[in-house]
Coordinates of C-alpha atoms in Angstrom, one line a residue:
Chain A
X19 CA 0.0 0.0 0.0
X20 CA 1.4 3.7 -1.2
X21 CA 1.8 5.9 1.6
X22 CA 0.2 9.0 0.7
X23 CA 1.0 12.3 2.4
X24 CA -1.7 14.1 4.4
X25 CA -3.3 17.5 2.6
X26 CA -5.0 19.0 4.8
X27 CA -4.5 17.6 8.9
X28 CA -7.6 18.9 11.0
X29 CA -6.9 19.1 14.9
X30 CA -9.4 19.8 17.5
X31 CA -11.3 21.9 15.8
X32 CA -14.5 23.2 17.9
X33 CA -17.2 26.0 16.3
X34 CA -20.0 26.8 18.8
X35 CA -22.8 29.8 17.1
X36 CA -24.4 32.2 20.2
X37 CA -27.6 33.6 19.4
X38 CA -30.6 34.9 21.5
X39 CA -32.0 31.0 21.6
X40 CA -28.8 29.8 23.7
X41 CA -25.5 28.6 22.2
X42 CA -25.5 25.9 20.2
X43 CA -22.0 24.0 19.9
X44 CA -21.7 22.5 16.1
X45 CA -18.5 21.2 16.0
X46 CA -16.9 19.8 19.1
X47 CA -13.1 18.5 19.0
X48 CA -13.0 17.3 15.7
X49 CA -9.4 16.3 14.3
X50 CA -9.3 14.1 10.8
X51 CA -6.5 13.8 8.1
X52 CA -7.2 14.2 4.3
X53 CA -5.0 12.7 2.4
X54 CA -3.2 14.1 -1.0
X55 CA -5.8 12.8 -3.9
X56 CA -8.0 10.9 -1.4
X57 CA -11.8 10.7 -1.9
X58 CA -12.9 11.5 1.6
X59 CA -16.6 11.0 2.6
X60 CA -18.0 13.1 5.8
X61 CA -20.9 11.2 6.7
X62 CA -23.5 12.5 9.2
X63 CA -27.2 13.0 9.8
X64 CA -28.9 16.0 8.6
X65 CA -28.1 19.5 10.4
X66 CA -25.2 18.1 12.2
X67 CA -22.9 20.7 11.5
X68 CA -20.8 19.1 8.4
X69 CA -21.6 22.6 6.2
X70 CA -20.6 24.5 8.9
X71 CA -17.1 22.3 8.9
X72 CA -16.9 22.3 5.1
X73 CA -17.3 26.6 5.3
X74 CA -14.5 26.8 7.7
X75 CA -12.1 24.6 5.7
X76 CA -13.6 26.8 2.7
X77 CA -12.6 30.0 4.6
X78 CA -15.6 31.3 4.5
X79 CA -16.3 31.0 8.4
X80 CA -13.9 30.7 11.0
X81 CA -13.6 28.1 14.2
X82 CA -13.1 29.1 17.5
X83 CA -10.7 26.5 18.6
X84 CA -8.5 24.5 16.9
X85 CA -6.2 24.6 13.7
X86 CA -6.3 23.1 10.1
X87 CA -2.7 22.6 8.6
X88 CA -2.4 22.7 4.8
X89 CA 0.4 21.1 3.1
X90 CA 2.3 24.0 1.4
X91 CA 0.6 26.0 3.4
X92 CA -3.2 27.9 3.6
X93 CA -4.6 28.5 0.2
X94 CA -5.7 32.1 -0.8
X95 CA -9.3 32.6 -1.5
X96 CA -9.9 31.3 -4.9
X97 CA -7.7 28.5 -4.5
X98 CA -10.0 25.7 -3.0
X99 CA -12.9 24.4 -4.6
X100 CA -16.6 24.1 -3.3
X101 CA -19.5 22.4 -4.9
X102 CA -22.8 23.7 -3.2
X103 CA -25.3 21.1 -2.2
X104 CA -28.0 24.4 -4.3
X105 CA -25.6 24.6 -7.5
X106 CA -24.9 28.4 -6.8
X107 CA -24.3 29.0 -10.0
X108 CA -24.6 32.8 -11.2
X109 CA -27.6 32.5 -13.4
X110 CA -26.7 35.6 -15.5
X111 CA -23.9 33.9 -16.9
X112 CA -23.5 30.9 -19.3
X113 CA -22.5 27.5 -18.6
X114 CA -19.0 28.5 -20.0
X115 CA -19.1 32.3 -18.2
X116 CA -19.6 30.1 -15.0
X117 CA -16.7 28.1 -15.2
X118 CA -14.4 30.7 -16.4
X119 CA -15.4 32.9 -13.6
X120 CA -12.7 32.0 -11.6
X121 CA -9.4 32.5 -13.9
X122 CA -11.4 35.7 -15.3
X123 CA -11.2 37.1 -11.4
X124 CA -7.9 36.0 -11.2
X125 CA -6.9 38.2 -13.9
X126 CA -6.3 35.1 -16.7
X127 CA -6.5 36.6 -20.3
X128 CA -9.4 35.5 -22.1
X129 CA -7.9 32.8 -24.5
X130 CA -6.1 31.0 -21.8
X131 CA -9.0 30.8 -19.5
X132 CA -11.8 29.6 -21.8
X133 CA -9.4 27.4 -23.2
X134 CA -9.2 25.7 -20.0
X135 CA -12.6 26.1 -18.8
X136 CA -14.0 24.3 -22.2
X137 CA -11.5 21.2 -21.2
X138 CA -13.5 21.2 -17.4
X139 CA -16.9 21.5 -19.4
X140 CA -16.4 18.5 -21.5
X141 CA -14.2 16.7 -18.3
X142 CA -18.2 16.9 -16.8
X143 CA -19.9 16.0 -20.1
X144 CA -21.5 19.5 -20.9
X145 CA -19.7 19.7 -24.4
X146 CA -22.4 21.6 -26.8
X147 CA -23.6 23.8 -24.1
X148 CA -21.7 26.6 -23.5
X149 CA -24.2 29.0 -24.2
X150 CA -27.0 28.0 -22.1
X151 CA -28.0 29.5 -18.9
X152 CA -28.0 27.5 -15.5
X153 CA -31.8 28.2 -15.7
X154 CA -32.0 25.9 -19.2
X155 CA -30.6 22.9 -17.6
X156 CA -31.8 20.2 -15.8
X157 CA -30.3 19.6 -11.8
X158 CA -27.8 16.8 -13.0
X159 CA -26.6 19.4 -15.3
X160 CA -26.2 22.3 -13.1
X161 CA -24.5 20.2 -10.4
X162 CA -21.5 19.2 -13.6
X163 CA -21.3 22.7 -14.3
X164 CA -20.8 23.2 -10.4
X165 CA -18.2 20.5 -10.7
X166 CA -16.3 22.2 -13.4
X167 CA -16.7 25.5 -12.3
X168 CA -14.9 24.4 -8.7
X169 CA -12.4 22.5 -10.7
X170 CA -11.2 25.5 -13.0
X171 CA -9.8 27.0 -10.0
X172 CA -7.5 24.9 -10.8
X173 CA -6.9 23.9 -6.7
X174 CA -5.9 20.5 -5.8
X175 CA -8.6 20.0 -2.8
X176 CA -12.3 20.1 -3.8
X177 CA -14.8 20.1 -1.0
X178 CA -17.9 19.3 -1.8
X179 CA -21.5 19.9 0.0
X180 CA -23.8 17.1 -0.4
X181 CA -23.7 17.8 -4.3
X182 CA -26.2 15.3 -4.7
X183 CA -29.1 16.2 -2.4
X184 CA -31.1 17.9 -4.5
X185 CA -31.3 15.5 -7.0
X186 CA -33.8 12.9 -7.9
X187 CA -32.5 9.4 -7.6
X188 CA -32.0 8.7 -10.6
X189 CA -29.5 12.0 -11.2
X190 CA -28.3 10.9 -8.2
X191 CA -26.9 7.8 -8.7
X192 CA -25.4 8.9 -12.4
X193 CA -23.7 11.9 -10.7
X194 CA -22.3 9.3 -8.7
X195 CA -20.9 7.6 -12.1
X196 CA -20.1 11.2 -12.9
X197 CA -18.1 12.5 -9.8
X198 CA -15.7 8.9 -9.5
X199 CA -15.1 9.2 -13.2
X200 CA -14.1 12.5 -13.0
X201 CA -12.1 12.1 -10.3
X202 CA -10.5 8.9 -12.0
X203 CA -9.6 11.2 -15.2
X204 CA -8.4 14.7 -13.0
X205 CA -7.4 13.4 -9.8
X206 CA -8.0 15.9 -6.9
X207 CA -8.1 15.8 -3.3
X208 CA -12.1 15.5 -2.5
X209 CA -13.5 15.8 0.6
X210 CA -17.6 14.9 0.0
X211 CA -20.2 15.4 2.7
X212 CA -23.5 13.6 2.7
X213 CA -25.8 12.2 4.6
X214 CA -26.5 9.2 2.6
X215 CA -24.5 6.5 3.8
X216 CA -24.7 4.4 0.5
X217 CA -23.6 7.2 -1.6
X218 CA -20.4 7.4 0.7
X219 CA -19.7 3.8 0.1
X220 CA -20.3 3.8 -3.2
X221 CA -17.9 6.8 -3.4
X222 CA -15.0 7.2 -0.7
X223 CA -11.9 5.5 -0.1
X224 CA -12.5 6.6 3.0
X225 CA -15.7 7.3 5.4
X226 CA -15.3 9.6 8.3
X227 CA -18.9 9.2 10.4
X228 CA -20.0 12.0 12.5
X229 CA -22.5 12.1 15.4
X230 CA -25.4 14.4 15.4
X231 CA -25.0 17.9 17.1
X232 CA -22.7 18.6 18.4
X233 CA -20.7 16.6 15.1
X234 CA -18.0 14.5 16.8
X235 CA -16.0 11.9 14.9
X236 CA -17.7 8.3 15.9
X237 CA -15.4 6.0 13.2
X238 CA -13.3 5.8 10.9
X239 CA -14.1 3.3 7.8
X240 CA -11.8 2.3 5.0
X241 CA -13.9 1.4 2.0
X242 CA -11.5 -1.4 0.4
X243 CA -13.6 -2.4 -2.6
X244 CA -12.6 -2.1 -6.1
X245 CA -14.6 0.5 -8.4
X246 CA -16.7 0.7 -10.2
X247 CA -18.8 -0.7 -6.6
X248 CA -21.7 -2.2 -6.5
X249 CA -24.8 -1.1 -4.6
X250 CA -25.9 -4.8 -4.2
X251 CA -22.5 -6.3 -3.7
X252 CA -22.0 -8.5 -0.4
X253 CA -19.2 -6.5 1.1
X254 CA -20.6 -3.5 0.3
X255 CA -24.2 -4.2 2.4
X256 CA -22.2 -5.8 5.1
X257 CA -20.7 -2.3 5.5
X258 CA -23.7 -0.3 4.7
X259 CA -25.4 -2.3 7.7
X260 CA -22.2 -1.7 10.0
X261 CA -22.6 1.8 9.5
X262 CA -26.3 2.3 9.5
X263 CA -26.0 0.5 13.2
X264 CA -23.4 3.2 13.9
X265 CA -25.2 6.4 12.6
X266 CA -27.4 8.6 15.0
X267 CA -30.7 8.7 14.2
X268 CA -31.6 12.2 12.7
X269 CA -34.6 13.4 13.9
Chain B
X21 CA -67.2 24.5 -22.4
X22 CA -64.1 23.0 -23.2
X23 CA -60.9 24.6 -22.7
X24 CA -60.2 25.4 -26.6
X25 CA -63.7 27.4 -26.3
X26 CA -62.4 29.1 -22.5
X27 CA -59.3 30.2 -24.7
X28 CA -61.3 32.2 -27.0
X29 CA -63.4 34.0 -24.4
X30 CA -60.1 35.0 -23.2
X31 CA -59.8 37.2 -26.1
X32 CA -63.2 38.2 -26.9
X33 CA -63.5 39.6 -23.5
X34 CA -61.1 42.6 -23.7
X35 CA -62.7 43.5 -26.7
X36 CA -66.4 43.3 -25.1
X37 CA -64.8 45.1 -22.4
X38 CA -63.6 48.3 -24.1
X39 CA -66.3 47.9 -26.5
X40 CA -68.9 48.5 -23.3
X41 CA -66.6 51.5 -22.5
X42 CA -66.9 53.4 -25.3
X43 CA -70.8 52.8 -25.3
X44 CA -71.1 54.1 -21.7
X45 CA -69.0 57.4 -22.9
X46 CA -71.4 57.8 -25.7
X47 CA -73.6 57.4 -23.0
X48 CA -73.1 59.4 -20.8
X49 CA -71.9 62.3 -23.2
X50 CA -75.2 62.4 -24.8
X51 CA -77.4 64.9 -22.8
X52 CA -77.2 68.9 -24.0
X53 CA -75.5 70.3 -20.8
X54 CA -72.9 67.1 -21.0
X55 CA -70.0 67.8 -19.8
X56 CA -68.3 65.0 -20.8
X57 CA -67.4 65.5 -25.0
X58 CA -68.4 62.2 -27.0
X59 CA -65.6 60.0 -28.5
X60 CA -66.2 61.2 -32.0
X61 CA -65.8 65.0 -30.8
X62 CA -62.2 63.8 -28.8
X63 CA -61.6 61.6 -31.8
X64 CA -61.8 64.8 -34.0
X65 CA -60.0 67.4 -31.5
X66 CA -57.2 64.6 -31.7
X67 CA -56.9 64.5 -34.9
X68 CA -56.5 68.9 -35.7
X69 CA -54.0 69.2 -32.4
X70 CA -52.0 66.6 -34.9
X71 CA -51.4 68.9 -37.4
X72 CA -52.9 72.1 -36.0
X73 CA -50.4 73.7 -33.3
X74 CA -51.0 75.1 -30.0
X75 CA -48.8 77.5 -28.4
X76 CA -47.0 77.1 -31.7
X77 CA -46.5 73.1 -31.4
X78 CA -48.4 70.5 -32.9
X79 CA -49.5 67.2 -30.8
X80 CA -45.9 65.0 -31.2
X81 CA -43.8 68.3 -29.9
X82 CA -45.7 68.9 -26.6
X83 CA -45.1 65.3 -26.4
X84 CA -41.9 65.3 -27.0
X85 CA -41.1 68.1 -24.5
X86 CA -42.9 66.2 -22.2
X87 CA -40.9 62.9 -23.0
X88 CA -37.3 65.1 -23.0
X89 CA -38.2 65.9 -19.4
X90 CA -38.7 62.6 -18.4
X91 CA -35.8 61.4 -20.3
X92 CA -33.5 63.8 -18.8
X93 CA -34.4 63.5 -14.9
X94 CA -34.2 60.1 -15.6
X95 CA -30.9 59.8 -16.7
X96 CA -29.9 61.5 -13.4
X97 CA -32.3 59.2 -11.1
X98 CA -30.8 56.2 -12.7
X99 CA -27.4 56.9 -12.1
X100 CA -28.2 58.1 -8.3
X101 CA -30.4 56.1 -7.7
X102 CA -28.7 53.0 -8.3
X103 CA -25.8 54.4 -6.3
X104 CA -27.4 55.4 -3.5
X105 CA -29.4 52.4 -3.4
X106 CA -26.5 50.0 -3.8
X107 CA -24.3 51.9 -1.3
X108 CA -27.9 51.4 1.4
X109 CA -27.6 48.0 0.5
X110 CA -23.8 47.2 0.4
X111 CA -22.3 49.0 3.2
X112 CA -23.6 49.4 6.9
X113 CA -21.8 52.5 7.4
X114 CA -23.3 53.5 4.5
X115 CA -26.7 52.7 5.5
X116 CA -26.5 54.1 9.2
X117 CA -25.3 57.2 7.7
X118 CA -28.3 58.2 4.6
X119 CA -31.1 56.2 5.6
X120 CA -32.2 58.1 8.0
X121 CA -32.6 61.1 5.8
X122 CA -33.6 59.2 3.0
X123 CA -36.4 57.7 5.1
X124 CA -37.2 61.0 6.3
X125 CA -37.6 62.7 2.8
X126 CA -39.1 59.4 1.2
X127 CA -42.5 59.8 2.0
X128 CA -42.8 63.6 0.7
X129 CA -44.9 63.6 -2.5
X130 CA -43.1 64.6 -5.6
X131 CA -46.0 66.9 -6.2
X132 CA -45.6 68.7 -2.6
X133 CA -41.9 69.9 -3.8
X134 CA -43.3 71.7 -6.6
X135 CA -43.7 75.2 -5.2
X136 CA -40.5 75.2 -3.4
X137 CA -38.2 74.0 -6.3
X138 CA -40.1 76.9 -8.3
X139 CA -39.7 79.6 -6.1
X140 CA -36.1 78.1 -6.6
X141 CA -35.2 77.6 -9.5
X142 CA -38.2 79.9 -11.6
X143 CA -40.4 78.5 -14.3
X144 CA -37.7 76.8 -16.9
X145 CA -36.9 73.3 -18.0
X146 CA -34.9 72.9 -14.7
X147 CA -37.4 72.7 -12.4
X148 CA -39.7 70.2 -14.1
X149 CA -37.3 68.1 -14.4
X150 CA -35.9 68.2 -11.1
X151 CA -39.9 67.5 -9.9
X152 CA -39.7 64.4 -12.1
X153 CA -36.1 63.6 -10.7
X154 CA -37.4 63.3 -7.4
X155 CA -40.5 61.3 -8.6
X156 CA -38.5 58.7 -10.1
X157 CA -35.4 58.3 -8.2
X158 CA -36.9 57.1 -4.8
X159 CA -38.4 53.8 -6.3
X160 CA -35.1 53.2 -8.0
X161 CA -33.2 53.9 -4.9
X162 CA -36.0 51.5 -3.1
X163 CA -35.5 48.7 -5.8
X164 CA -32.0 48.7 -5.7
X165 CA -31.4 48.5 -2.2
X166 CA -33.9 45.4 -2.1
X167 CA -32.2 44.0 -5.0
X168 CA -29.2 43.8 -2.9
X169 CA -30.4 42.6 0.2
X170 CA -32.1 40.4 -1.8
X171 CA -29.0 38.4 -3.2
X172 CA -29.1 34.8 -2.3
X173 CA -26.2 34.7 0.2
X174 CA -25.2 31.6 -2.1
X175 CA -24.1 33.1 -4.7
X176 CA -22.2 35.9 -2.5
X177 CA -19.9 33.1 -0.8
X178 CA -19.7 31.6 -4.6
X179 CA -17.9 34.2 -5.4
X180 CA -16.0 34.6 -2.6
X181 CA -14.7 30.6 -3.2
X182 CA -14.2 31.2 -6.4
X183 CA -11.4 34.2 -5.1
X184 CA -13.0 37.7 -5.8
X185 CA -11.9 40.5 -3.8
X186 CA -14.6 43.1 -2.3
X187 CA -14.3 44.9 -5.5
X188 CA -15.0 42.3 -7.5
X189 CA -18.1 40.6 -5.5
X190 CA -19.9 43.7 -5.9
X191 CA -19.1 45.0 -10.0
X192 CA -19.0 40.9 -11.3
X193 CA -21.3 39.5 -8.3
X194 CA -23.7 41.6 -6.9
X195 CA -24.3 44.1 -9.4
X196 CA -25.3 42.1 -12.1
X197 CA -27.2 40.0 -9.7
X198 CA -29.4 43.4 -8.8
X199 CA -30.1 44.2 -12.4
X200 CA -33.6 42.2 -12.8
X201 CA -34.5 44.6 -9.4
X202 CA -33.0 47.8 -11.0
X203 CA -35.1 47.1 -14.0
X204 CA -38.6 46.9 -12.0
X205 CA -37.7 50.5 -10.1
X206 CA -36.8 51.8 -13.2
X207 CA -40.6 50.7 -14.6
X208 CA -42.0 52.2 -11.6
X209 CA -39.9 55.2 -11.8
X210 CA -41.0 56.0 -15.2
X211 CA -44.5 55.8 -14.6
X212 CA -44.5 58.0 -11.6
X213 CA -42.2 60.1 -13.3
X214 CA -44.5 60.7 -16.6
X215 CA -47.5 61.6 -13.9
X216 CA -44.9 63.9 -12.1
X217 CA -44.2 65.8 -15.5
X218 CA -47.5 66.3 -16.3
X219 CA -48.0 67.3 -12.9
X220 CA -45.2 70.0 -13.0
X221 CA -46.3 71.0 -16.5
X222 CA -49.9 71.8 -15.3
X223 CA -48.3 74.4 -12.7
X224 CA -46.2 76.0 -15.2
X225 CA -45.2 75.5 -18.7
X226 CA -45.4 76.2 -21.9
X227 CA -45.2 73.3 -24.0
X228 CA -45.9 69.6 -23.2
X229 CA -49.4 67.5 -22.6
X230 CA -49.8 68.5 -19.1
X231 CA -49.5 72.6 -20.5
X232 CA -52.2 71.2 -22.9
X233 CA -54.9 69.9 -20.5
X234 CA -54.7 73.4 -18.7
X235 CA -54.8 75.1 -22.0
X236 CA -58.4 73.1 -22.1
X237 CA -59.4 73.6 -18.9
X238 CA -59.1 77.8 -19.3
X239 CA -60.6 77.6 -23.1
X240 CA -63.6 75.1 -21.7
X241 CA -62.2 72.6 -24.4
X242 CA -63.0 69.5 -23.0
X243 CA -62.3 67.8 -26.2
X244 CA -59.3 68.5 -26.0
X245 CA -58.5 67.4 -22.5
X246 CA -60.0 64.0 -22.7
X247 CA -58.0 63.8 -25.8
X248 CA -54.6 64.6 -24.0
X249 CA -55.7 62.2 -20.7
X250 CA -56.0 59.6 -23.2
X251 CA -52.6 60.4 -24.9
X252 CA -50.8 60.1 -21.5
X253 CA -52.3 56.9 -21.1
X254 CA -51.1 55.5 -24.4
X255 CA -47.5 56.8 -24.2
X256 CA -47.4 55.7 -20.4
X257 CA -48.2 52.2 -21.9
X258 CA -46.0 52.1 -24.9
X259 CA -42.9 52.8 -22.7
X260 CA -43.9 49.9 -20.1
X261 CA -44.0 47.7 -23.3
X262 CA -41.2 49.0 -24.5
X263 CA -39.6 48.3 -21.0
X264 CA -40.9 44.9 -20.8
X265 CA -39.2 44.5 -24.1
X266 CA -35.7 45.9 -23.0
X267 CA -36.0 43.4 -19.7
X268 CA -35.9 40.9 -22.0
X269 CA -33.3 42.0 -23.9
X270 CA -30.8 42.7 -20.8
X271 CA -31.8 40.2 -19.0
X272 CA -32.5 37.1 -20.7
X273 CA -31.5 35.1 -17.7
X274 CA -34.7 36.2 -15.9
X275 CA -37.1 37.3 -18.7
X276 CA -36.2 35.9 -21.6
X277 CA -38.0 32.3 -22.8
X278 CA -35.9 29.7 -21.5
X279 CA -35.8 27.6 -24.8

């Protein structure tokens, strides 16, 4: 087995919100390694604080205790990737004016930066749509051109917030298809949260389960089957019932 | 009835319904000591101020002058309004600083300014427009600031990933996400500021539809005021077509047909 250094290295990290209702701790001493190219699930019942986890490794919140090392060193805004469970996408611009945003706020010249963006848009399978607008395509298809747009930033870690959620089922499980084989073609160092524990199994190398609020890390799985998995594959219920047995009921 | 049938009736009815208007005018303008002039008197009145000038201006100059009025003030109220109303929205300091006195101001009619801004500024072009001005900038300044407060918070920390600086998350984010609001305060704006102009013009001018209506009132002509009302109506509803056109056009994201 390769040893693979660690990204990102998460230590103790706490987040506790105080409104008028109270305080309500989130996150309470949570400390987990990502490592480089890894697909690492967060798995956790509903409301249990994983956005609020994936926002401070995003930088767009901070914790009140504890520290997250990045190998090389903290990226600057614009240099990690985020999916967003509700696309995001800016729905004045194209499908390509999305997914060139970054670059084009980075200051890349035109050429360069559609160039690239056009090799993420047919990476996700939106070749011969450019032109449309977010509001023209279907959810499985805003979601890709979420994918691409987080992967033109050209950063090496992508998190991503239960991408998947709002889809129907069946989007769901070809975005699945869609994500690995992306992945597979354009390695990157994922971290995926959901709340579905088949779609982490299906998905991560790795499976990190968290406890309803506050999140604390319960267990660690390492998902050892081969890809592409199988939903109805011996192994892979064994594990699915191992977990489900594990998870906090999410009320 | 089925629904092809329910369909048609949908466009009979207008008809039927300005159909029964005109008879009630008829109507009602028929007795001696009417004071109400029929449609074929307002129709005719219409037709001589088209070629026939008043004040030395046919029809399609007064409403021109009227229009440039508009035109102009708006101009201003756009660009104001759109930066005060994004700087409400955007900034705290900002917004502790002018509300208050935009709040204050806010409620004044447009109308109630009119004999202060002529004892300023006399009985030109100036002050009608500035009347206008301050009938069309507060709902831009209103829509914009809801337009921005209005942003899906989303979209705002989608830009921020994605590495814009403040600059840029509010000229390549925020902005462009407010447009679809600026647009609807700028249709409000121009209607209240074509009734603000007409307004202003019935106080004091010398050209322009509202200058006409009084020029009926003092010559008993109400031919010819009925004829003007119902000009203002017609060009206040060509420019919200035309507006509903150019939303369209500018913003095809939020508008336009989505195939």
């Amino acid at each position: 087995m390769e040893v693979r250094k660690n990204k990102i290295m998460v230590e103790n990290l706490c987040k506790t919100y105080h409104t008028n209702s109270g305080d309500h701790e989130v996150l309470k001493d949570i400390s987990f390694n990502v490592e480089e190219n890894e697909f690492l699930v967060l798995l956790g019942p509903g409301r249990c604080g994983k956005t609020v986890l994936l926002n401070i490794l995003a930088e767009l919140e901070e914790q009140d205790s504890g520290k997250i090392i990045f190998d090389g060193g903290r990226p600057e805004m614009g240099n990690i990737g985020l999916v967003f469970q509700k696309y995001a996408l800016f729905p004045w611009k194209t499908v390509m004016g999305n997914v060139e945003m970054s670059p084009k706020l980075k200051g890349v010249d035109k050429a360069t930066r559609q160039a690239n963006a056009q090799e993420y848009i047919d990476l996700v399978g939106l070749h011969g749509f450019e032109k449309h607008l977010p509001k023209q395509l279907s959810g499985g298809m805003k979601q890709r051109v979420g994918i691409a747009r987080a992967y033109a930033t050209e950063a090496d870690i992508m998190l991503m917030d239960e991408p998947f959620g709002a889809l129907d089922a069946q989007t769901r499980y070809s975005m699945e298809d869609a994500i690995i084989n992306i992945w597979e073609k354009n390695k990157r160092t994922i971290v995926f949260v959901t709340n579905n524990v088949e779609e982490a199994i299906y998905l991560g190398d790795r499976i990190i389960l968290l406890s309803s609020r506050p999140a604390t890390i319960k267990k660690e799985y390492k998902v050892d089957l081969p890809r592409p998995r199988s939903y109805t594959d011996r192994a892979f219920l064994e594990l699915r019932n191992e977990i489900v047995a594990n998870t906090d009921l999410d009320v | 009835m089925d629904s092809k049938e329910v369909k048609k009736w949908y466009y009979v009815l207008p008809i039927i319904s300005i159909l029964m208007f005109i008879v009630l005018w008829i109507f009602l303008s028929i007795p001696a000591d009417s004071m109400i002039p029929s449609p074929k008197e307002t129709w005719l009145r219409f037709a001589d101020i088209c070629v026939h000038p008043i004040s030395q201006a046919i029809l399609i100059v007064h409403i021109w002058s009227s229009l440039r009025r508009v035109l102009i003030a708006f101009a201003f109220a756009i660009f104001l309004g759109v930066l005060l109303g994004v700087g409400l929205g955007w900034s705290k300091t900002f917004y502790s600083i002018f509300d208050p006195v935009f709040e204050l101001l806010r409620p004044i009619p447009p109308i109630a300014w009119i004999p202060l801004i002529i004892l300023w500024c006399g009985i030109g072009e100036l002050p009608k427009i500035i009347i206008v001005f301050i009938g069309s900038f507060v709902s831009i300044v209103l829509n914009t600031y809801a337009g921005i407060k209005d942003i899906d918070p989303l979209i705002i920390n989608a830009g921020k990933v994605l590495g814009a600086n403040k600059r840029q998350l509010l000229f390549e984010v925020a902005l462009p996400a407010t447009i679809p609001a600026i647009l609807a305060g700028i249709r409000t704006a121009l209607s209240s500021g074509w009734m603000c102009v007409v307004a202003a013009e019935m106080i004091a001018a010398r050209q322009g539809v509202g200058f006409l209506i009084v020029q009926g009132q003092q010559s008993g002509d109400t031919a010819l005021i009925v004829a003007c009302m119902l000009v203002i109506g017609v060009v206040s509803m060509l420019m919200s077509t035309f507006l509903s056109k150019m939303e369209g056009v500018l913003c095809p994201w939020k508008f336009g047909k989505t195939k």
